[in-house]
Amino acid sequence: MNPSFFSSPSHQQQTRGLSGFSIRVAASNDLTQLADILAMSFHSRQGFVEWVYPVLRLGIYEDLKNRLRSKAEHYICLVAELVTREEGIQNYRSPRLGPVAGTIEMAMRARFPWQTPSSDYPYLSNLAVHPEYRRQGVAQQLLINCEETAREWGFSEIYLHVLENNHAARQLYYQAGYRLQQVDWHWTYWLFGQPRRLFLRKQISLSQANYVKR
């Protein structure tokens, strides 16, 4: 186990001279911060979950570590990193490591397991932003950079899932140009009233030059 896993750097850091966020590919040294952000974003710490929260966070850490090590051709994990005026805006995908504000992953996925690889499409997952840096455009920058990467891979469409009761995320994706492709039904919806998953799609032009400022 990584000895630093349970002692991640605090996000309550000095932000004097803050200039913005830089988007780059995740590195192994980011794992602790990324696990913290993902755990906070997707798991409540109320009630019984508080007791198992360290185990959940460790599972996220190990899963992400394995994906980063996989070296799959069409997989990318991006992070949004704080940049100060003294440091200057970092180049896209630079190796510099600093306080991480958010993350997103993109990989290839087939709609059905029996489909041929030619039917695979870019699929977004694990978009998460640290509470300290929400509503500052971090998620939008991460989405835009994933769309640019999907274009580099030669695709003109990009997909993701969102829960129907996650209204903030639905608004974010709608404003970013994602539209409903279909509603995924599951037996848990009928038995337990759990929210349905909405499958969203965005058309991206291969010739469009829609780069973020870096």
Coordinates of C-alpha atoms in Angstrom, one line a residue:
M1 CA 0.0 0.0 0.0
N2 CA 1.2 3.5 -0.7
P3 CA 2.3 5.0 2.6
S4 CA 1.1 8.4 1.6
F5 CA -2.4 7.2 0.7
F6 CA -4.0 8.3 4.0
S7 CA -2.1 11.5 4.2
S8 CA -3.0 13.4 1.0
P9 CA -2.0 17.1 0.7
S10 CA -4.7 19.4 1.8
H11 CA -6.6 21.4 -0.8
Q12 CA -6.8 24.3 1.7
Q13 CA -3.6 25.7 0.2
Q14 CA -2.5 29.2 -0.5
T15 CA -4.2 30.4 -3.7
R16 CA -2.7 33.9 -3.7
G17 CA -1.9 34.9 -7.3
L18 CA -4.2 32.1 -8.6
S19 CA -4.3 32.4 -12.4
G20 CA -6.4 29.4 -13.4
F21 CA -6.3 25.7 -14.1
S22 CA -4.1 23.7 -16.4
I23 CA -5.2 20.4 -17.9
R24 CA -2.7 17.6 -18.2
V25 CA -2.5 13.8 -18.2
A26 CA -2.6 12.2 -14.8
A27 CA 0.6 10.7 -13.3
S28 CA 1.1 8.1 -10.7
N29 CA 2.0 10.8 -8.1
D30 CA -1.6 12.1 -8.5
L31 CA -3.2 8.9 -7.3
T32 CA -3.7 10.0 -3.7
Q33 CA -5.3 13.3 -4.6
L34 CA -7.4 11.7 -7.3
A35 CA -8.7 9.0 -4.9
D36 CA -9.7 11.7 -2.4
I37 CA -11.6 13.7 -5.0
L38 CA -13.4 10.7 -6.4
A39 CA -14.3 9.3 -3.0
M40 CA -15.7 12.7 -1.8
S41 CA -17.6 13.1 -5.1
F42 CA -19.2 9.6 -5.3
H43 CA -19.5 8.4 -1.7
S44 CA -21.4 10.1 1.3
R45 CA -19.7 9.9 4.6
Q46 CA -22.9 9.8 6.6
G47 CA -24.0 6.9 8.8
F48 CA -22.4 3.5 8.3
V49 CA -20.4 4.7 5.2
E50 CA -18.2 6.7 7.5
W51 CA -16.8 3.5 8.9
V52 CA -16.1 1.9 5.5
Y53 CA -15.0 5.1 3.8
P54 CA -11.3 4.4 4.0
V55 CA -11.9 1.1 2.4
L56 CA -13.9 2.6 -0.4
R57 CA -11.2 5.2 -1.0
L58 CA -8.5 2.5 -1.0
G59 CA -10.5 0.6 -3.6
I60 CA -10.8 3.7 -5.8
Y61 CA -7.0 4.2 -5.4
E62 CA -6.1 0.7 -6.5
D63 CA -8.6 0.6 -9.4
L64 CA -7.3 3.9 -10.8
K65 CA -3.7 2.8 -10.3
N66 CA -4.4 -0.3 -12.4
R67 CA -6.1 1.7 -15.2
L68 CA -3.1 4.2 -15.3
R69 CA -0.7 1.3 -15.6
S70 CA -2.7 -0.5 -18.3
K71 CA -1.2 1.6 -21.1
A72 CA -4.3 1.0 -23.2
E73 CA -4.1 2.8 -26.6
H74 CA -7.4 4.6 -26.2
Y75 CA -7.5 5.5 -22.5
I76 CA -6.8 8.8 -20.9
C77 CA -7.1 10.2 -17.4
L78 CA -6.9 14.0 -17.2
V79 CA -6.5 16.2 -14.2
A80 CA -7.1 19.9 -13.7
E81 CA -4.2 21.5 -11.8
L82 CA -4.1 24.8 -10.0
V83 CA -1.7 27.3 -11.6
T84 CA -0.5 30.5 -10.0
R85 CA 0.8 33.6 -11.8
E86 CA 4.3 33.0 -10.4
E87 CA 4.3 29.5 -12.0
G88 CA 2.7 30.6 -15.3
I89 CA 0.1 28.6 -17.2
Q90 CA 1.4 25.0 -17.7
N91 CA 1.5 23.4 -21.0
Y92 CA -1.2 20.8 -21.8
R93 CA -0.2 17.4 -20.6
S94 CA 2.9 18.7 -18.8
P95 CA 4.6 16.5 -16.2
R96 CA 4.4 19.1 -13.4
L97 CA 2.5 17.9 -10.3
G98 CA 0.6 20.3 -8.1
P99 CA -2.7 20.6 -6.2
V100 CA -5.4 18.8 -8.3
A101 CA -8.8 20.4 -8.6
G102 CA -10.6 17.8 -10.7
T103 CA -10.3 14.7 -12.9
I104 CA -12.0 12.8 -15.8
E105 CA -11.4 9.6 -17.6
M106 CA -12.1 8.5 -21.2
A107 CA -11.9 5.1 -22.7
M108 CA -13.4 3.0 -25.5
R109 CA -16.6 1.2 -24.8
A110 CA -19.0 -1.0 -26.8
R111 CA -22.7 -0.7 -26.2
F112 CA -23.1 -4.5 -26.1
P113 CA -20.3 -7.0 -25.3
W114 CA -20.8 -9.0 -28.5
Q115 CA -20.3 -5.9 -30.7
T116 CA -17.2 -5.8 -32.9
P117 CA -14.4 -3.4 -32.0
S118 CA -15.3 -1.2 -34.9
S119 CA -18.4 -0.2 -33.1
D120 CA -16.6 1.1 -30.0
Y121 CA -17.0 4.7 -29.0
P122 CA -15.3 7.2 -26.6
Y123 CA -17.0 7.1 -23.2
L124 CA -16.5 9.5 -20.4
S125 CA -16.5 8.5 -16.7
N126 CA -15.5 9.7 -13.3
L127 CA -15.8 13.4 -13.8
A128 CA -15.2 14.8 -10.4
V129 CA -14.2 18.2 -9.0
H130 CA -13.0 19.0 -5.5
P131 CA -15.6 20.9 -3.5
E132 CA -13.2 23.8 -3.1
Y133 CA -13.0 24.4 -6.8
R134 CA -16.5 23.8 -8.1
R135 CA -18.4 26.3 -10.2
Q136 CA -15.1 27.7 -11.5
G137 CA -15.1 26.1 -14.9
V138 CA -13.0 23.1 -14.1
A139 CA -15.5 20.5 -15.3
Q140 CA -16.0 22.4 -18.6
Q141 CA -12.3 22.5 -19.2
L142 CA -12.0 18.8 -18.6
L143 CA -14.9 18.0 -21.0
I144 CA -13.5 20.2 -23.7
N145 CA -10.0 18.5 -23.5
C146 CA -11.6 15.1 -23.7
E147 CA -13.5 16.1 -26.8
E148 CA -10.3 17.3 -28.3
T149 CA -8.7 14.0 -27.5
A150 CA -11.6 12.1 -29.0
R151 CA -11.1 14.1 -32.2
E152 CA -7.4 13.1 -32.2
W153 CA -8.5 9.5 -31.9
G154 CA -10.6 10.1 -35.1
F155 CA -14.1 10.0 -33.5
S156 CA -17.0 12.4 -34.1
E157 CA -19.2 11.4 -31.2
I158 CA -18.7 11.1 -27.5
Y159 CA -20.9 9.5 -24.8
L160 CA -21.5 9.4 -21.1
H161 CA -24.0 8.3 -18.4
V162 CA -25.6 10.5 -15.7
L163 CA -28.1 9.7 -13.1
E164 CA -31.5 11.3 -13.7
N165 CA -31.6 12.8 -10.2
N166 CA -28.2 14.5 -10.6
H167 CA -29.6 17.8 -11.8
A168 CA -26.4 19.8 -11.5
A169 CA -24.5 17.3 -13.7
R170 CA -27.4 17.1 -16.2
Q171 CA -27.4 20.9 -16.5
L172 CA -23.6 20.9 -17.0
Y173 CA -23.8 18.3 -19.8
Y174 CA -26.7 19.9 -21.4
Q175 CA -24.9 23.3 -21.5
A176 CA -21.9 21.5 -23.0
G177 CA -24.0 20.1 -25.8
Y178 CA -24.8 16.6 -24.7
R179 CA -28.3 15.3 -25.5
L180 CA -30.3 12.3 -24.4
Q181 CA -29.6 9.2 -26.4
Q182 CA -31.7 6.7 -24.4
V183 CA -32.8 5.9 -20.8
D184 CA -31.2 2.8 -19.3
W185 CA -33.7 0.7 -17.4
H186 CA -32.7 -1.6 -14.6
W187 CA -34.6 -3.9 -12.2
T188 CA -33.4 -1.8 -9.2
Y189 CA -35.5 1.1 -10.5
W190 CA -38.7 -0.9 -10.2
L191 CA -37.9 -2.6 -6.9
F192 CA -36.1 0.1 -5.0
G193 CA -36.9 3.3 -6.8
Q194 CA -33.3 4.0 -7.6
P195 CA -32.7 6.7 -10.2
R196 CA -32.3 5.6 -13.8
R197 CA -29.2 6.2 -15.8
L198 CA -29.4 8.6 -18.8
F199 CA -27.2 7.8 -21.7
L200 CA -26.1 11.1 -23.3
R201 CA -24.4 11.7 -26.6
K202 CA -22.6 14.7 -28.2
Q203 CA -21.7 15.2 -31.8
I204 CA -18.2 16.6 -32.2
S205 CA -16.9 17.9 -35.5
L206 CA -13.5 16.4 -36.5
S207 CA -12.6 19.7 -38.2
Q208 CA -13.7 21.9 -35.3
A209 CA -10.8 23.7 -33.5
N210 CA -12.2 24.2 -30.1
Y211 CA -9.2 24.4 -27.8
V212 CA -9.1 25.8 -24.3
K213 CA -6.6 28.4 -23.4
R214 CA -3.5 26.7 -22.0

